[in-house]
Amino acid sequence: MTQYSGIGVSPGVAHGPVFRITRQVVRKPVPASPRQVFAALEAVAEELERRASAASIEVAREVLEAQSMIARDPALVEAIAARLTEDAVYPDVRDDIRDAFAGFRAALASLGGYFAERVNDLDEIADRTIDHLAGVTQVGSALEVPSIIVADDLTPSDTAAIDLDFALALVVAKGGPTSHTAIVARGLGIPAIVGCVGVDSVPDLTMLLVDGREGVAITDASLTEVAGRAAREEALRARAAGVTGPGRLSDGTPVTLLANAGNVDGVVAAASAGAEGIGLFRTELAFLDRQTEPTIDEQVELYSSVFAAMAGRRVVVRTIDAGSDKPVPFIAAEHEENPALGVRGWRLNRIDNSLVDRQLQALAMAAIASTADVWVMAPMIATAQEARDFAVRARRLGLKHVGVMVETPAAAIMADHVLAEVNFGSLGTNDLTQYVMAADRLDARLSDLTTSWHPAVLRAIQLAANHARNLARPLGVCGEAAADPQLAAVLVGLGVSSLSMSPPALAEVRGFLAHVDRATCVRAAEAAVSAGSELEAKLAATEILGD
Ligand code: PEP
Ligand code: MG
């Protein structure tokens, strides 16, 4: 029995034989003329198009269509033509093809997050072109019995080539929460784990137990283990299905359940998932793909649509959280050695001190014309001075509920000073965890360090929560930690009064909280905080809270 851990990106429990998808890598030189390279690219584009029209999952179809468009992009053809200038057969074109993709690759990688994970889609086009020239056919995957799909990584073409009706779960060694694997699994409603290092060496047909909620895959697990995990999952789902309405503990203590969104569609999805409001509206998406700053009128239009979709409810809008690994095209930035620690979030003010004022102005204009309860907050605040600066600028424009993200260790430790400047705080546990643990949140190899269950992170949260309580400032959580039902209960036990998460997680968190009371949450929090490791913390809390 071997256990592999990764990031659970789609919940559920599955048990079945492993079906491995491996790719053949062309290791010999590939001679070709420019004309043959262009013909190969076109053939790849046609193949991707054919797979797109056969794909049953909409997001998978969209990715395949986008890939076929990239394969036909004139800029790519130009980049290849700039390398292969002679009308002759070159002895080996593999590096020329890969280099031609390098510009696109770097542009996507520098955007970080979702965009960075699309780099694999680009690499796949280059690989397919080389395969085509070398006459290599990736073995068509004959998946004919229900199986657990295991791979180093899954590309859109891989998943398009297999009959996903037989896929019980997807487990890959690479990838992140927004990778193709995660998107496909959620679309199919099957469990999935990404960043599961080592799993790709498990031989075909080995029986594998997959728990997509916990992010663990176990070979040759006992039937008791399989049944236990399946029963826990079933209980969670059943509990979720039976509870509706605003978030409450079993003793009636309210816990406001909000949703995270980045565009109007996300806000609409949140409303239909029963969110009591939006706890984090990420505004940067409106800026990142723009060559020029959106005008105040354009911004007013966007924020008005968001507020209209949440009329009468709370909407917490975060001012632009970009810079460094998410460069804003219209702000000149310098190269940084440590972008996560660089000029990002509120620190963008050091480059352009008026961008946030225009954003706040647009927010104030949209807020006045709407019935939504508009709160605004600033990201990456590290000092009380920054919090004061933000509060002064927001209040000057008539915005009343002004807060800060507590996502740097400095803000958590100094919360007595930082929160004194504002009306509320919101714990960004994704960043707080990466900074407390000094572990890059995007690096799958460090997933054991980037869990908010770590007592070091919980102690930082406890510090901030105690300061917030003393100042009578509401403190919420808007990082991924809020979406883990047991961890959500621990956070409530630490003193958090609202939880904001992606809409699909709401039902289970609501269902779980409804069966625990405040005293139990406090006991679970105390046990987790005093544990010696993230595993002990989770175990101790789960023992008190139940599954
Ligand atoms: C966080 O850091 O927890 C957070 C919610 O912000 P983001 O994930 O956008 O950095
Ligand atoms: Mg953050």
Coordinates of C-alpha atoms and ligand atoms in Angstrom, one line a residue:
M1 CA 0.0 0.0 0.0
T2 CA 1.5 3.3 -1.0
Q3 CA -0.1 6.7 -0.5
Y4 CA 0.5 9.6 -2.9
S5 CA -0.6 13.1 -2.0
G6 CA -1.5 16.1 -4.2
I7 CA -4.1 18.8 -4.6
G8 CA -7.7 17.6 -4.6
V9 CA -9.4 19.6 -7.3
S10 CA -12.6 17.8 -7.8
P11 CA -14.2 16.0 -4.8
G12 CA -15.4 12.4 -4.7
V13 CA -14.1 8.9 -4.0
A14 CA -13.3 6.3 -6.7
H15 CA -11.7 2.9 -6.7
G16 CA -10.6 1.0 -9.7
P17 CA -7.7 -0.2 -11.9
V18 CA -5.1 2.2 -13.1
F19 CA -5.1 3.1 -16.8
R20 CA -1.9 5.0 -17.6
I21 CA -1.6 7.5 -20.4
T22 CA 2.0 7.9 -21.5
R23 CA 3.4 9.9 -24.3
Q24 CA 6.1 8.9 -26.7
V25 CA 8.9 11.6 -26.9
V26 CA 10.7 12.0 -30.3
R27 CA 14.4 11.6 -29.4
K28 CA 15.9 11.4 -32.9
P29 CA 16.6 14.4 -35.1
V30 CA 13.6 15.4 -37.3
P31 CA 14.7 16.6 -40.7
A32 CA 12.2 18.8 -42.6
S33 CA 11.9 21.8 -44.9
P34 CA 9.9 24.9 -43.9
R35 CA 7.1 23.9 -46.2
Q36 CA 6.8 20.5 -44.4
V37 CA 6.8 22.3 -41.1
F38 CA 3.9 24.5 -42.2
A39 CA 2.0 21.5 -43.6
A40 CA 2.5 19.7 -40.3
L41 CA 1.2 22.7 -38.3
E42 CA -1.9 22.8 -40.6
A43 CA -2.4 19.0 -40.1
V44 CA -2.2 19.5 -36.4
A45 CA -4.7 22.4 -36.5
E46 CA -7.1 20.2 -38.5
E47 CA -6.7 17.3 -36.1
L48 CA -7.4 19.6 -33.1
E49 CA -10.5 21.0 -34.9
R50 CA -11.7 17.4 -35.5
R51 CA -11.2 16.6 -31.8
A52 CA -12.9 19.8 -30.8
S53 CA -16.0 18.9 -32.7
A54 CA -16.1 15.4 -31.2
A55 CA -15.4 16.7 -27.6
S56 CA -18.4 16.2 -25.2
I57 CA -17.3 18.7 -22.5
E58 CA -17.7 22.3 -23.4
V59 CA -14.5 23.6 -21.7
A60 CA -12.5 20.9 -23.4
R61 CA -14.0 21.8 -26.7
E62 CA -13.1 25.5 -26.1
V63 CA -9.4 24.6 -25.3
L64 CA -9.1 22.4 -28.4
E65 CA -10.6 25.1 -30.6
A66 CA -8.2 27.7 -29.1
Q67 CA -5.3 25.4 -29.7
S68 CA -6.2 24.9 -33.4
M69 CA -6.4 28.7 -33.7
I70 CA -3.0 29.1 -32.2
A71 CA -1.6 26.5 -34.6
R72 CA -2.8 28.7 -37.4
D73 CA -1.7 32.0 -35.9
P74 CA 0.2 34.1 -38.5
A75 CA 2.6 35.2 -35.7
L76 CA 3.6 31.6 -35.2
V77 CA 4.1 31.0 -38.9
E78 CA 6.2 34.2 -39.0
A79 CA 8.3 33.0 -36.0
I80 CA 9.0 29.7 -37.8
A81 CA 9.8 31.5 -41.1
A82 CA 12.3 33.7 -39.2
R83 CA 14.2 30.6 -38.1
L84 CA 13.9 28.4 -41.2
T85 CA 14.8 31.0 -43.9
E86 CA 16.1 28.7 -46.7
D87 CA 13.9 26.6 -49.0
A88 CA 15.9 23.5 -48.0
V89 CA 15.6 20.5 -45.8
Y90 CA 17.1 21.3 -42.3
P91 CA 18.7 18.3 -40.5
D92 CA 16.7 18.8 -37.3
V93 CA 13.8 21.2 -36.8
R94 CA 12.7 20.2 -33.3
D95 CA 14.4 23.2 -31.5
D96 CA 13.3 25.6 -34.2
I97 CA 9.7 24.6 -33.7
R98 CA 9.9 24.8 -29.9
D99 CA 11.8 28.2 -30.1
A100 CA 9.1 29.6 -32.3
F101 CA 6.6 28.9 -29.5
A102 CA 8.9 30.5 -26.9
G103 CA 7.5 34.0 -27.2
F104 CA 3.9 32.9 -26.7
R105 CA 5.0 30.7 -23.9
A106 CA 6.8 33.4 -22.0
A107 CA 3.8 35.8 -22.4
L108 CA 1.4 33.2 -20.9
A109 CA 3.8 32.1 -18.2
S110 CA 4.3 35.7 -17.0
L111 CA 0.6 36.2 -16.5
G112 CA 0.6 33.5 -13.7
G113 CA -2.2 31.4 -12.4
Y114 CA -4.8 30.2 -15.0
F115 CA -2.8 31.6 -17.9
A116 CA 0.5 30.0 -16.8
E117 CA -1.2 26.7 -16.7
R118 CA -2.2 27.1 -20.4
V119 CA 1.5 26.9 -21.3
N120 CA 1.0 23.1 -21.4
D121 CA -1.6 23.5 -24.1
L122 CA 1.0 25.4 -26.2
D123 CA 3.7 22.8 -25.6
E124 CA 1.3 20.2 -26.8
I125 CA 0.9 21.9 -30.2
A126 CA 4.7 22.0 -30.7
D127 CA 5.0 18.3 -29.7
R128 CA 2.2 17.3 -32.0
T129 CA 3.8 19.1 -34.9
I130 CA 7.1 17.3 -34.2
D131 CA 5.3 14.0 -33.9
H132 CA 3.6 14.6 -37.2
L133 CA 6.9 15.3 -39.0
A134 CA 8.6 12.3 -37.3
G135 CA 5.7 10.0 -38.3
V136 CA 5.0 9.2 -34.6
T137 CA 1.4 8.4 -33.7
Q138 CA 0.7 8.7 -30.0
V139 CA -0.9 5.4 -29.1
G140 CA -4.7 5.8 -29.3
S141 CA -5.9 5.1 -25.8
A142 CA -8.3 2.2 -25.8
L143 CA -10.1 2.7 -22.5
E144 CA -12.8 0.1 -22.4
V145 CA -13.3 -0.7 -18.8
P146 CA -14.1 1.7 -15.9
S147 CA -10.6 2.9 -14.8
I148 CA -8.6 5.5 -12.9
I149 CA -6.7 7.6 -15.5
V150 CA -3.2 8.3 -14.4
A151 CA -0.7 10.4 -16.2
D152 CA 2.3 12.7 -15.9
D153 CA -0.1 15.4 -17.1
L154 CA -3.2 15.3 -19.3
T155 CA -3.5 17.5 -22.4
P156 CA -6.8 18.4 -24.1
S157 CA -5.9 16.0 -26.9
D158 CA -5.2 13.2 -24.4
T159 CA -8.6 13.5 -22.9
A160 CA -10.3 14.0 -26.3
A161 CA -8.7 10.7 -27.4
I162 CA -10.2 8.5 -24.6
D163 CA -13.7 7.5 -23.9
L164 CA -14.3 9.5 -20.7
D165 CA -17.4 7.5 -19.9
F166 CA -15.0 4.9 -18.6
A167 CA -13.0 7.4 -16.5
L168 CA -13.7 6.9 -12.7
A169 CA -11.1 9.6 -11.7
L170 CA -8.2 11.6 -13.0
V171 CA -4.9 11.7 -11.2
V172 CA -1.8 13.5 -12.6
A173 CA 1.7 14.2 -11.3
K174 CA 1.8 17.7 -12.6
G175 CA -0.7 20.5 -13.1
G176 CA -2.5 23.0 -10.8
P177 CA -6.0 23.8 -9.7
T178 CA -6.9 25.4 -13.0
S179 CA -5.2 22.9 -15.3
H180 CA -7.0 21.0 -18.0
T181 CA -7.3 17.9 -15.8
A182 CA -9.1 19.9 -13.1
I183 CA -11.5 21.5 -15.6
V184 CA -12.4 18.2 -17.3
A185 CA -12.9 16.4 -14.0
R186 CA -15.2 19.0 -12.6
G187 CA -17.1 19.0 -15.9
L188 CA -17.6 15.2 -15.6
G189 CA -18.3 15.4 -11.9
I190 CA -15.5 12.8 -11.1
P191 CA -12.8 13.0 -8.5
A192 CA -9.4 14.4 -9.5
I193 CA -6.0 15.1 -8.0
V194 CA -3.3 17.2 -9.5
G195 CA 0.3 17.7 -8.5
C196 CA 0.3 14.1 -7.2
V197 CA 4.1 13.5 -7.4
G198 CA 5.1 9.9 -8.2
V199 CA 1.7 8.6 -9.1
D200 CA 2.7 8.3 -12.8
S201 CA 5.0 5.4 -11.9
V202 CA 2.1 3.2 -10.6
P203 CA 1.8 0.3 -13.0
D204 CA -1.2 -0.3 -15.2
L205 CA -4.1 -2.3 -13.6
T206 CA -2.9 -1.6 -10.0
M207 CA -6.0 -1.0 -7.9
L208 CA -6.0 2.7 -6.9
L209 CA -8.3 4.4 -4.3
V210 CA -8.7 8.1 -5.1
D211 CA -10.1 10.7 -2.6
G212 CA -10.5 13.9 -4.6
R213 CA -11.6 15.9 -1.6
E214 CA -8.5 15.1 0.5
G215 CA -6.1 14.9 -2.5
V216 CA -4.8 11.4 -1.7
A217 CA -4.4 8.3 -4.0
I218 CA -3.7 4.9 -2.3
T219 CA -2.6 1.8 -4.1
D220 CA -4.0 -1.6 -3.0
A221 CA -6.1 0.0 -0.2
S222 CA -8.0 -2.3 2.1
L223 CA -11.7 -2.6 1.4
T224 CA -12.4 -1.1 4.9
E225 CA -10.5 2.0 3.8
V226 CA -12.4 2.2 0.5
A227 CA -15.7 1.8 2.2
G228 CA -14.8 4.3 5.0
R229 CA -13.9 7.0 2.5
A230 CA -16.9 6.4 0.3
A231 CA -19.2 6.5 3.3
R232 CA -17.7 9.8 4.5
E233 CA -18.1 11.4 1.1
E234 CA -21.7 10.1 0.9
A235 CA -22.4 11.6 4.3
L236 CA -21.0 15.0 3.3
R237 CA -23.1 15.1 0.2
A238 CA -26.2 14.0 1.9
R239 CA -25.8 16.6 4.6
A240 CA -25.2 19.3 2.0
A241 CA -28.4 18.3 0.1
G242 CA -30.5 18.7 3.3
V243 CA -29.6 22.2 4.4
T244 CA -30.6 25.5 2.7
G245 CA -30.7 29.2 3.7
P246 CA -28.2 31.4 5.4
G247 CA -25.1 29.8 7.0
R248 CA -25.7 28.8 10.7
L249 CA -24.1 26.5 13.2
S250 CA -26.4 24.0 14.9
D251 CA -26.8 26.4 17.9
G252 CA -28.1 29.2 15.6
T253 CA -24.8 31.2 15.5
P254 CA -24.8 32.9 12.1
V255 CA -21.8 32.4 9.8
T256 CA -22.2 34.4 6.6
L257 CA -21.6 32.3 3.5
L258 CA -20.3 34.3 0.6
A259 CA -18.8 33.5 -2.8
N260 CA -15.7 34.5 -4.7
A261 CA -16.1 35.7 -8.3
G262 CA -14.1 37.4 -11.0
N263 CA -16.7 38.4 -13.6
V264 CA -20.4 38.9 -13.9
D265 CA -21.0 35.2 -14.9
G266 CA -19.3 34.2 -11.6
V267 CA -21.6 36.5 -9.6
V268 CA -24.7 35.0 -11.3
A269 CA -23.4 31.5 -10.5
A270 CA -22.9 32.6 -6.9
A271 CA -26.5 33.8 -6.6
S272 CA -27.9 30.6 -7.9
A273 CA -25.7 28.6 -5.5
G274 CA -27.4 30.4 -2.7
A275 CA -24.5 32.7 -1.7
E276 CA -25.5 35.4 0.8
G277 CA -23.3 37.8 -1.1
I278 CA -19.9 38.1 -2.8
G279 CA -17.0 38.0 -0.3
L280 CA -14.3 38.6 -2.9
F281 CA -14.8 40.2 -6.3
R282 CA -11.4 40.0 -8.0
T283 CA -11.3 43.1 -10.2
E284 CA -7.9 42.4 -11.9
L285 CA -9.4 40.3 -14.6
A286 CA -10.9 43.5 -16.0
F287 CA -7.4 45.0 -16.4
L288 CA -5.0 42.2 -17.3
D289 CA -6.0 41.7 -20.9
R290 CA -6.2 45.4 -21.7
Q291 CA -3.5 47.4 -23.5
T292 CA -4.9 50.6 -22.0
E293 CA -6.6 51.3 -18.7
P294 CA -10.3 50.7 -18.7
T295 CA -12.1 54.1 -18.5
I296 CA -14.0 55.1 -15.5
D297 CA -17.3 54.7 -17.5
E298 CA -16.3 51.1 -18.6
Q299 CA -15.5 50.3 -15.0
V300 CA -18.8 51.7 -13.7
E301 CA -20.6 49.5 -16.2
L302 CA -18.8 46.4 -15.0
Y303 CA -19.3 47.1 -11.3
S304 CA -22.9 48.1 -11.9
S305 CA -23.6 44.7 -13.5
V306 CA -22.0 42.9 -10.5
F307 CA -24.0 44.9 -8.0
A308 CA -27.3 44.4 -10.0
A309 CA -26.7 40.6 -9.9
M310 CA -26.4 40.9 -6.1
A311 CA -29.0 43.5 -5.4
G312 CA -29.7 43.9 -1.7
R313 CA -26.8 41.7 -0.8
R314 CA -23.2 42.3 0.3
V315 CA -20.5 42.6 -2.4
V316 CA -16.9 42.9 -1.2
V317 CA -14.8 44.3 -4.1
R318 CA -11.1 44.0 -4.0
T319 CA -9.1 46.7 -5.7
I320 CA -6.7 45.6 -8.4
D321 CA -4.4 42.8 -7.2
A322 CA -1.9 42.6 -10.0
G323 CA 1.7 43.4 -10.8
S324 CA 4.8 41.2 -10.7
D325 CA 3.7 37.7 -11.9
K326 CA 0.4 39.2 -13.2
P327 CA 1.8 42.3 -15.1
V328 CA -0.6 45.0 -16.0
P329 CA 0.1 45.7 -19.7
F330 CA -0.3 49.5 -19.4
I331 CA 1.9 49.9 -16.3
A332 CA 5.6 49.9 -17.0
A333 CA 7.2 47.3 -14.6
E334 CA 10.7 46.4 -13.8
H335 CA 12.0 42.8 -13.8
E336 CA 11.8 41.4 -10.3
E337 CA 13.8 38.5 -8.9
N338 CA 11.0 37.5 -6.4
P339 CA 7.8 38.6 -8.0
A340 CA 5.5 37.2 -5.2
L341 CA 7.4 39.5 -2.8
G342 CA 7.5 42.4 -5.2
V343 CA 5.5 45.4 -6.4
R344 CA 2.1 43.7 -6.4
G345 CA -1.4 44.5 -5.1
W346 CA -1.5 47.7 -3.1
R347 CA 2.2 48.2 -3.8
L348 CA 1.3 49.1 -7.4
N349 CA 0.7 52.6 -6.0
R350 CA 4.5 52.9 -5.9
I351 CA 4.4 53.0 -9.7
D352 CA 1.1 54.6 -10.4
N353 CA -0.5 56.4 -7.5
S354 CA -3.8 57.3 -9.3
L355 CA -5.0 54.0 -10.8
V356 CA -6.6 52.9 -7.6
D357 CA -8.3 56.3 -7.1
R358 CA -9.9 56.0 -10.6
Q359 CA -11.1 52.5 -9.6
L360 CA -12.5 53.7 -6.3
Q361 CA -14.2 56.5 -8.1
A362 CA -15.9 54.1 -10.5
L363 CA -16.9 51.8 -7.5
A364 CA -18.3 54.8 -5.6
M365 CA -20.4 55.8 -8.7
A366 CA -21.7 52.3 -9.2
A367 CA -22.4 51.8 -5.5
I368 CA -24.5 55.0 -5.2
A369 CA -26.7 53.8 -8.1
S370 CA -27.3 50.3 -6.7
T371 CA -29.0 48.6 -3.8
A372 CA -26.1 46.2 -3.1
D373 CA -24.2 46.6 0.2
V374 CA -20.9 47.6 -1.3
W375 CA -17.7 47.0 0.7
V376 CA -14.2 47.7 -0.7
M377 CA -10.9 46.3 0.3
A378 CA -7.2 46.5 -0.7
P379 CA -4.9 43.5 -1.3
M380 CA -1.4 42.8 0.0
I381 CA -1.5 45.3 2.8
A382 CA 1.5 44.9 5.1
T383 CA 1.4 48.0 7.3
A384 CA -1.0 50.2 9.2
Q385 CA 0.1 53.1 7.2
E386 CA -0.9 51.4 3.9
A387 CA -4.3 50.5 5.5
R388 CA -4.8 54.2 6.6
D389 CA -3.8 55.5 3.1
F390 CA -6.4 53.2 1.5
A391 CA -9.1 54.0 4.0
V392 CA -8.6 57.8 3.6
R393 CA -8.8 57.5 -0.2
A394 CA -11.9 55.3 -0.2
R395 CA -13.8 57.2 2.4
R396 CA -13.1 60.5 0.7
L397 CA -15.2 59.2 -2.2
G398 CA -18.1 58.3 0.1
L399 CA -17.3 54.5 0.3
K400 CA -18.3 53.5 3.9
H401 CA -17.3 49.9 4.4
V402 CA -13.6 50.0 3.9
G403 CA -11.3 47.0 4.7
V404 CA -8.1 45.2 3.9
M405 CA -7.0 41.7 3.0
V406 CA -5.0 40.1 5.8
E407 CA -2.7 38.0 3.6
T408 CA 0.7 39.0 4.7
P409 CA 2.2 37.7 8.0
A410 CA 2.9 41.4 8.9
A411 CA -0.8 42.3 8.6
A412 CA -1.8 39.3 10.7
I413 CA 0.8 39.9 13.4
M414 CA 0.0 43.7 13.5
A415 CA -3.7 43.3 13.0
D416 CA -4.3 45.4 16.2
H417 CA -2.8 48.4 14.3
V418 CA -3.8 47.5 10.8
L419 CA -7.5 46.7 11.5
A420 CA -7.8 49.8 13.7
E421 CA -7.6 51.9 10.5
V422 CA -10.4 50.2 8.7
N423 CA -13.9 48.7 9.2
F424 CA -13.2 45.0 8.4
G425 CA -10.6 42.5 7.4
S426 CA -10.6 39.5 5.1
L427 CA -8.1 36.7 5.5
G428 CA -6.5 35.7 2.2
T429 CA -5.4 32.3 3.3
N430 CA -3.9 31.4 -0.1
D431 CA -1.2 34.1 0.2
L432 CA -1.0 34.1 3.9
T433 CA -0.2 30.4 3.8
Q434 CA 2.5 30.8 1.1
Y435 CA 4.1 33.7 3.0
V436 CA 3.9 32.1 6.4
M437 CA 5.3 28.8 5.1
A438 CA 7.7 30.5 2.6
A439 CA 6.4 28.1 -0.1
D440 CA 5.2 29.1 -3.5
R441 CA 1.5 28.4 -3.8
L442 CA 1.8 27.5 -7.5
D443 CA 4.5 24.9 -7.0
A444 CA 2.9 21.4 -6.9
R445 CA 6.0 19.9 -5.3
L446 CA 5.4 21.9 -2.2
S447 CA 1.7 21.0 -1.7
D448 CA 2.4 19.5 1.7
L449 CA 3.7 23.0 2.8
T450 CA 1.0 25.1 1.2
T451 CA -2.0 23.8 3.2
S452 CA -3.7 26.2 5.6
W453 CA -4.1 23.3 8.0
H454 CA -0.5 24.0 9.1
P455 CA -0.6 25.1 12.7
A456 CA 1.8 27.9 11.8
V457 CA -0.8 29.3 9.5
L458 CA -3.6 28.7 12.0
R459 CA -1.6 30.6 14.7
A460 CA -1.2 33.6 12.4
I461 CA -5.0 33.5 11.8
Q462 CA -5.6 33.2 15.5
L463 CA -3.5 36.3 16.2
A464 CA -5.4 38.3 13.6
A465 CA -8.8 37.0 14.9
N466 CA -8.0 37.9 18.5
H467 CA -7.0 41.5 17.4
A468 CA -10.2 41.7 15.3
R469 CA -12.3 40.6 18.3
N470 CA -10.7 43.2 20.6
L471 CA -11.4 45.9 18.0
A472 CA -14.9 44.6 17.2
R473 CA -14.0 44.4 13.5
P474 CA -15.6 41.7 11.5
L475 CA -13.0 39.3 10.0
G476 CA -13.8 36.9 7.2
V477 CA -11.9 34.4 5.1
C478 CA -11.9 34.5 1.3
G479 CA -9.1 32.1 0.5
E480 CA -9.4 28.4 -0.5
A481 CA -9.3 27.3 3.2
A482 CA -13.0 28.5 3.5
A483 CA -14.0 25.7 1.1
D484 CA -12.8 22.8 3.3
P485 CA -15.8 22.0 5.6
Q486 CA -13.7 21.0 8.6
L487 CA -11.2 23.8 8.2
A488 CA -14.2 26.2 7.8
A489 CA -15.4 25.0 11.2
V490 CA -11.9 25.5 12.7
L491 CA -11.8 29.1 11.2
V492 CA -15.2 29.8 12.8
G493 CA -13.8 28.5 16.1
L494 CA -10.9 30.9 15.8
G495 CA -13.4 33.8 15.5
V496 CA -14.0 34.3 11.8
S497 CA -17.6 35.5 11.1
S498 CA -17.9 35.0 7.3
L499 CA -16.5 32.5 4.8
S500 CA -16.2 33.2 1.0
M501 CA -15.4 30.4 -1.4
S502 CA -16.0 29.3 -5.0
P503 CA -19.8 28.7 -5.5
P504 CA -19.7 24.9 -5.9
A505 CA -18.2 24.6 -2.4
L506 CA -21.0 26.5 -0.6
A507 CA -23.5 23.6 -0.2
E508 CA -21.1 21.3 1.6
V509 CA -19.7 23.9 3.9
R510 CA -23.3 25.1 4.7
G511 CA -24.3 21.5 5.4
F512 CA -21.3 20.7 7.6
L513 CA -21.6 23.9 9.7
A514 CA -25.2 23.2 10.4
H515 CA -24.4 20.1 12.4
V516 CA -21.7 21.6 14.7
D517 CA -22.1 24.1 17.5
R518 CA -19.9 27.0 18.4
A519 CA -18.3 25.3 21.4
T520 CA -17.3 22.4 19.3
C521 CA -15.7 24.7 16.7
V522 CA -13.8 26.4 19.4
R523 CA -12.5 23.1 20.8
A524 CA -11.5 21.9 17.3
A525 CA -9.7 25.2 16.7
E526 CA -7.8 24.9 20.0
A527 CA -6.8 21.4 19.1
A528 CA -5.7 22.3 15.6
V529 CA -3.7 25.3 16.7
S530 CA -1.8 23.4 19.3
A531 CA -1.0 20.4 17.0
G532 CA 2.6 19.8 15.9
S533 CA 1.9 19.4 12.1
E534 CA -0.7 19.9 9.5
L535 CA -1.6 16.2 9.6
E536 CA -2.0 16.2 13.3
A537 CA -4.0 19.4 13.2
K538 CA -6.5 18.0 10.7
L539 CA -6.7 14.7 12.6
A540 CA -7.3 16.4 15.9
A541 CA -9.9 18.7 14.5
T542 CA -11.7 15.9 12.6
E543 CA -11.9 13.8 15.7
I544 CA -13.7 16.6 17.5
L545 CA -15.9 17.8 14.6
G546 CA -16.7 14.4 13.0
D547 CA -16.4 13.7 9.3
Ligands
PEP1 C1 -5.8 34.8 -1.1 O1 -4.6 35.1 -1.2 O2 -6.2 34.0 -0.3 C2 -6.8 35.4 -1.9 C3 -8.1 35.2 -1.7 O3 -6.4 36.2 -3.0 P1 -5.8 35.6 -4.4 O4 -6.0 34.1 -4.3 O5 -6.6 36.3 -5.4 O6 -4.4 36.0 -4.2
MG2 MG -4.1 36.9 -2.3

